[in-house]
CSV table of C-alpha atoms and ligand atoms in Angstrom, one decimal:
chain,number,residue,atom,x,y,z
V,1,MET,CA,-2.0,-26.2,26.9
V,2,ILE,CA,-4.8,-24.5,25.1
V,3,GLN,CA,-3.7,-21.9,22.6
V,4,GLN,CA,-5.9,-18.9,22.7
V,5,GLU,CA,-6.7,-17.4,19.3
V,6,GLN,CA,-5.9,-13.7,19.4
V,7,SER,CA,-8.9,-11.7,18.2
V,8,PRO,CA,-8.2,-9.8,15.0
V,9,ARG,CA,-7.2,-6.2,15.4
V,10,PRO,CA,-8.9,-3.9,12.9
V,11,LEU,CA,-6.5,-1.5,11.3
V,12,ILE,CA,-9.1,0.0,8.9
V,13,GLN,CA,-12.8,0.3,9.4
V,14,MET,CA,-14.9,1.9,6.7
V,15,GLN,CA,-18.6,2.3,6.8
V,16,ALA,CA,-21.0,3.5,4.1
V,17,ILE,CA,-18.3,5.3,2.1
V,18,ASN,CA,-19.4,7.3,-0.8
V,19,LYS,CA,-17.1,9.4,-3.0
V,20,TYR,CA,-18.2,11.9,-5.6
V,21,PHE,CA,-16.1,13.9,-8.1
V,22,PRO,CA,-17.4,17.1,-9.6
V,23,VAL,CA,-17.5,16.7,-13.4
V,24,GLY,CA,-18.6,20.0,-14.9
V,25,LYS,CA,-21.9,20.9,-13.1
V,26,GLU,CA,-22.6,17.3,-12.3
V,27,LYS,CA,-21.1,15.0,-9.7
V,28,LEU,CA,-19.9,11.6,-10.6
V,29,GLN,CA,-20.3,8.9,-7.9
V,30,VAL,CA,-17.1,6.8,-8.0
V,31,LEU,CA,-17.5,4.9,-4.7
V,32,LYS,CA,-20.9,3.6,-3.7
V,33,SER,CA,-21.7,2.6,-0.1
V,34,LEU,CA,-18.6,0.7,0.6
V,35,ASP,CA,-18.0,-1.1,3.9
V,36,LEU,CA,-14.5,-2.4,4.5
V,37,THR,CA,-12.6,-3.8,7.5
V,38,ILE,CA,-9.0,-4.7,7.2
V,39,ASN,CA,-7.4,-6.5,10.1
V,40,GLU,CA,-3.7,-6.6,11.0
V,41,GLY,CA,-2.0,-9.4,9.2
V,42,GLU,CA,-4.3,-9.6,6.2
V,43,PHE,CA,-3.2,-9.5,2.6
V,44,ILE,CA,-6.2,-7.9,0.9
V,45,MET,CA,-6.5,-7.8,-2.8
V,46,ILE,CA,-8.9,-5.4,-4.4
V,47,MET,CA,-9.7,-6.6,-7.9
V,48,GLY,CA,-11.6,-5.0,-10.6
V,49,LYS,CA,-11.5,-3.6,-14.2
V,50,SER,CA,-10.0,-0.2,-15.0
V,51,GLY,CA,-12.4,2.5,-13.9
V,52,SER,CA,-14.0,0.6,-11.1
V,53,GLY,CA,-12.7,3.0,-8.4
V,54,LYS,CA,-9.7,1.0,-7.0
V,55,THR,CA,-7.2,3.9,-7.1
V,56,THR,CA,-9.8,6.3,-5.6
V,57,LEU,CA,-10.3,3.9,-2.7
V,58,MET,CA,-6.5,3.5,-2.2
V,59,ASN,CA,-6.1,7.3,-2.2
V,60,ILE,CA,-8.7,7.5,0.5
V,61,ILE,CA,-7.2,4.6,2.6
V,62,GLY,CA,-3.8,6.4,2.3
V,63,PHE,CA,-5.2,9.8,3.5
V,64,LEU,CA,-4.4,11.3,0.1
V,65,ASP,CA,-8.1,12.0,-0.6
V,66,ARG,CA,-11.2,12.2,1.6
V,67,VAL,CA,-14.5,10.5,1.6
V,68,SER,CA,-17.7,12.4,0.5
V,69,ASP,CA,-19.7,10.6,3.2
V,70,GLY,CA,-19.4,7.7,5.5
V,71,THR,CA,-16.9,7.0,8.2
V,72,TYR,CA,-13.3,5.9,7.9
V,73,LEU,CA,-11.4,4.9,11.1
V,74,PHE,CA,-7.7,4.1,11.0
V,75,LYS,CA,-6.5,2.4,14.2
V,76,GLY,CA,-9.8,3.6,15.7
V,77,GLU,CA,-9.2,7.3,14.8
V,78,ASP,CA,-11.7,9.1,12.7
V,79,VAL,CA,-9.7,10.2,9.7
V,80,SER,CA,-12.1,13.1,8.8
V,81,LYS,CA,-11.2,14.7,12.2
V,82,LEU,CA,-7.4,14.6,11.6
V,83,SER,CA,-5.6,17.8,10.4
V,84,GLU,CA,-3.6,17.7,7.2
V,85,ASN,CA,-0.4,17.7,9.3
V,86,LYS,CA,-1.6,14.8,11.4
V,87,LYS,CA,-2.5,12.9,8.2
V,88,SER,CA,1.0,13.4,6.9
V,89,GLU,CA,2.4,12.2,10.1
V,90,PHE,CA,0.1,9.1,10.0
V,91,ARG,CA,1.2,8.5,6.4
V,92,ASN,CA,4.9,8.6,7.3
V,93,GLU,CA,4.5,6.5,10.4
V,94,TYR,CA,2.0,3.9,9.4
V,95,LEU,CA,2.0,3.5,5.6
V,96,GLY,CA,4.3,2.3,2.9
V,97,PHE,CA,3.5,2.9,-0.8
V,98,ILE,CA,4.3,0.8,-3.8
V,99,PHE,CA,3.2,1.9,-7.3
V,100,GLN,CA,3.0,0.4,-10.8
V,101,GLN,CA,5.6,2.9,-12.1
V,102,PHE,CA,8.0,2.6,-9.1
V,103,PHE,CA,8.4,6.4,-8.7
V,104,LEU,CA,12.1,6.3,-8.0
V,105,ILE,CA,14.3,9.4,-8.3
V,106,ASN,CA,16.9,8.9,-11.0
V,107,SER,CA,19.3,11.6,-9.6
V,108,LEU,CA,19.6,9.6,-6.3
V,109,ASN,CA,21.3,6.3,-5.9
V,110,VAL,CA,19.5,3.2,-4.7
V,111,SER,CA,20.3,3.7,-1.0
V,112,GLN,CA,19.3,7.4,-1.1
V,113,ASN,CA,16.0,6.5,-2.7
V,114,VAL,CA,15.3,4.0,0.1
V,115,GLN,CA,16.2,6.6,2.7
V,116,LEU,CA,13.7,9.1,1.5
V,117,PRO,CA,10.8,8.2,3.9
V,118,CYS,CA,13.3,8.6,6.8
V,119,VAL,CA,14.1,12.0,5.5
V,120,TYR,CA,10.4,12.9,5.4
V,121,ALA,CA,10.0,11.5,8.9
V,122,GLY,CA,12.7,13.9,10.1
V,123,LYS,CA,15.4,11.3,10.9
V,124,LYS,CA,18.7,13.3,10.8
V,125,ASN,CA,21.5,10.8,11.5
V,126,ASN,CA,23.0,9.9,8.1
V,127,ASP,CA,24.7,6.7,9.3
V,128,GLU,CA,21.5,5.5,10.8
V,129,LYS,CA,19.6,6.2,7.6
V,130,ARG,CA,22.2,4.4,5.5
V,131,ARG,CA,22.1,1.4,7.9
V,132,ILE,CA,18.3,1.1,7.8
V,133,ALA,CA,18.3,1.4,4.0
V,134,GLU,CA,20.9,-1.3,3.7
V,135,LYS,CA,19.0,-3.6,6.0
V,136,TYR,CA,15.9,-3.4,3.8
V,137,LEU,CA,17.8,-3.6,0.6
V,138,GLU,CA,19.3,-6.8,1.8
V,139,LEU,CA,15.8,-8.0,2.7
V,140,VAL,CA,14.7,-7.5,-0.9
V,141,GLY,CA,17.8,-9.1,-2.3
V,142,LEU,CA,19.6,-5.9,-3.4
V,143,GLY,CA,22.3,-5.7,-0.7
V,144,THR,CA,25.0,-5.3,-3.4
V,145,LYS,CA,23.3,-2.5,-5.2
V,146,THR,CA,23.2,0.2,-2.6
V,147,LYS,CA,25.3,2.6,-4.6
V,148,ALA,CA,23.9,1.8,-8.1
V,149,LYS,CA,22.0,4.3,-10.1
V,150,VAL,CA,18.3,3.4,-10.3
V,151,ASN,CA,18.2,3.6,-14.1
V,152,GLU,CA,20.9,1.0,-14.4
V,153,LEU,CA,18.5,-1.5,-12.7
V,154,SER,CA,16.0,-3.8,-14.4
V,155,GLY,CA,12.3,-3.2,-13.8
V,156,GLY,CA,12.1,-5.9,-11.2
V,157,GLN,CA,15.1,-4.6,-9.3
V,158,GLN,CA,13.6,-1.1,-9.4
V,159,GLN,CA,10.4,-2.4,-7.9
V,160,ARG,CA,12.4,-4.1,-5.2
V,161,VAL,CA,14.0,-0.7,-4.4
V,162,ALA,CA,10.5,0.7,-4.2
V,163,ILE,CA,9.5,-2.1,-1.8
V,164,ALA,CA,12.6,-1.5,0.4
V,165,ARG,CA,11.6,2.2,0.4
V,166,SER,CA,8.1,1.3,1.5
V,167,LEU,CA,9.5,-0.7,4.4
V,168,VAL,CA,12.1,1.7,5.9
V,169,ASN,CA,9.7,3.3,8.4
V,170,ASP,CA,8.4,-0.1,9.4
V,171,PRO,CA,4.9,0.7,8.4
V,172,LEU,CA,1.8,-1.1,9.7
V,173,LEU,CA,0.3,-1.2,6.2
V,174,ILE,CA,1.8,-1.6,2.8
V,175,MET,CA,-0.4,-0.2,0.0
V,176,ALA,CA,0.4,-1.5,-3.5
V,177,ASP,CA,-1.4,-0.2,-6.6
V,178,GLU,CA,-0.8,-2.6,-9.5
V,179,PRO,CA,2.7,-3.3,-8.3
V,180,THR,CA,3.3,-5.9,-11.1
V,181,GLY,CA,1.5,-3.9,-13.8
V,182,ALA,CA,4.7,-2.8,-15.5
V,183,LEU,CA,6.6,-6.1,-15.1
V,184,ASP,CA,6.8,-9.2,-17.2
V,185,SER,CA,5.0,-12.2,-15.6
V,186,GLU,CA,8.1,-13.9,-14.3
V,187,THR,CA,9.4,-10.8,-12.6
V,188,GLY,CA,5.9,-10.1,-11.4
V,189,THR,CA,5.8,-13.5,-9.8
V,190,GLU,CA,9.1,-12.7,-7.9
V,191,ILE,CA,7.7,-9.5,-6.6
V,192,MET,CA,4.5,-11.3,-5.5
V,193,GLU,CA,6.6,-13.9,-3.7
V,194,LEU,CA,8.4,-11.1,-1.9
V,195,LEU,CA,5.2,-9.4,-0.9
V,196,THR,CA,3.8,-12.8,0.3
V,197,GLU,CA,6.9,-13.3,2.4
V,198,LEU,CA,6.5,-9.8,4.0
V,199,ASN,CA,2.9,-10.7,4.8
V,200,ARG,CA,4.1,-13.9,6.4
V,201,GLN,CA,6.4,-11.9,8.5
V,202,GLY,CA,3.4,-9.9,9.7
V,203,LYS,CA,3.0,-6.9,7.4
V,204,THR,CA,-0.6,-6.0,6.5
V,205,ILE,CA,-0.9,-5.5,2.8
V,206,VAL,CA,-3.6,-4.0,0.6
V,207,MET,CA,-3.0,-4.4,-3.1
V,208,VAL,CA,-4.9,-3.4,-6.2
V,209,THR,CA,-4.8,-5.4,-9.3
V,210,HIS,CA,-6.9,-6.3,-12.4
V,211,ASP,CA,-5.0,-9.6,-12.8
V,212,ALA,CA,-6.9,-12.6,-11.6
V,213,ASP,CA,-3.7,-14.7,-11.5
V,214,MET,CA,-2.7,-12.7,-8.5
V,215,LYS,CA,-5.5,-14.0,-6.3
V,216,LYS,CA,-3.6,-16.9,-4.9
V,217,TYR,CA,-1.2,-14.6,-3.0
V,218,ALA,CA,-3.9,-12.9,-1.1
V,219,THR,CA,-5.7,-13.9,2.2
V,220,ARG,CA,-8.9,-12.2,1.0
V,221,VAL,CA,-10.0,-10.9,-2.4
V,222,ILE,CA,-12.6,-8.2,-2.8
V,223,HIS,CA,-14.1,-7.8,-6.2
V,224,MET,CA,-15.1,-4.3,-7.2
V,225,LYS,CA,-17.2,-3.1,-10.1
V,226,ASP,CA,-18.5,0.4,-10.9
V,227,GLY,CA,-17.7,1.7,-7.4
V,228,ARG,CA,-19.3,-1.2,-5.6
V,229,PHE,CA,-18.0,-4.2,-3.8
V,230,LEU,CA,-19.3,-7.5,-5.3
V,231,GLU,CA,-18.4,-10.8,-3.8
V,232,GLU,CA,-15.5,-11.5,-1.5
V,233,GLU,CA,-13.3,-14.6,-1.5
V,234,VAL,CA,-11.4,-15.9,1.5
V,235,ILE,CA,-8.2,-17.5,0.1
V,236,ARG,CA,-6.2,-18.6,3.2
Q,1,LIG,N1,-10.2,13.4,-9.8
Q,1,LIG,C1,-11.2,12.9,-10.5
Q,1,LIG,N2,-12.1,13.6,-11.1
Q,1,LIG,C2,-13.1,13.1,-11.8
Q,1,LIG,N3,-13.3,11.8,-12.0
Q,1,LIG,C3,-12.3,11.0,-11.5
Q,1,LIG,C4,-11.2,11.5,-10.7
Q,1,LIG,N4,-10.5,10.4,-10.3
Q,1,LIG,C5,-11.0,9.3,-10.9
Q,1,LIG,N5,-12.1,9.7,-11.6
Q,1,LIG,C6,-13.1,8.7,-12.2
Q,1,LIG,O1,-13.5,7.7,-11.2
Q,1,LIG,C7,-13.6,6.5,-11.8
Q,1,LIG,C8,-12.7,5.5,-11.0
Q,1,LIG,O2,-11.3,5.8,-11.3
Q,1,LIG,P1,-10.2,5.0,-10.5
Q,1,LIG,O3,-10.4,5.1,-9.1
Q,1,LIG,O4,-8.9,5.6,-11.1
Q,1,LIG,O5,-10.4,3.5,-11.1
Q,1,LIG,P2,-9.4,2.3,-11.2
Q,1,LIG,O6,-8.2,2.6,-10.4
Q,1,LIG,O7,-10.2,1.1,-10.7
Q,1,LIG,O8,-9.0,2.2,-12.7
Q,1,LIG,C9,-13.2,6.6,-13.3
Q,1,LIG,O9,-14.4,6.8,-14.0
Q,1,LIG,C10,-12.4,7.9,-13.3
Q,1,LIG,O10,-12.5,8.5,-14.5
Q,2,LIG,MG1,-6.1,2.5,-10.8
């Protein structure tokens, strides 16, 4: 039997994106005519030195900031035409976020931290929220830590909690800005192996890093400098 290759489904389509920030009376151009398509199933790594515009681009992809010009389509929808409410809905439904500094809430236990996106998405049933949190905590290897305080955990464990939190709404896209930046290299490797496994299971991931050792985990690496894309490497 002939296996038909499924054609790639674009999740993100950006064309001729510019981004300016006002600085005094001037405007600083931080993103310069970027074109970017991300298909479902990819593990994209955006690599570049500090100041190259990576976080600005991630904020735009995550609907936290808007382009100055150019078009950004998410699942075919023109993001510039979405209301703020709709963008929040999209963010809750389709995106999971992981950050360098974890951003966990110390006054909540591990399970409660993981449940937060369910709370924002308006899920009310407490048993269901707990069950979903436990499922993802088990997936990241923290099934025994559901009731622990987050500040009793190691950095690597805290990042796993953050990864579980990013997964609870079963997002289409995981966005990770320097997720290993605050971890030692061994713990960073464990986190990268976990993200790679999630990608193998079908999650689309876009990750920012300035660490060239991370390239091997990606399917595609895009090099960025001074707000521009330089070359692109296809890894697998
Ligand atoms: N809100 C802002 N206002 C003015 N300049 C900004 C703002 N955010 C970022 N910048 C500038 O944009 C450039 C790119 O920043 P950023 O996207 O954070 O880069 P990276 O994440 O690659 O380190 C930097 O020169 C930074 O100072
Ligand atoms: Mg940054």
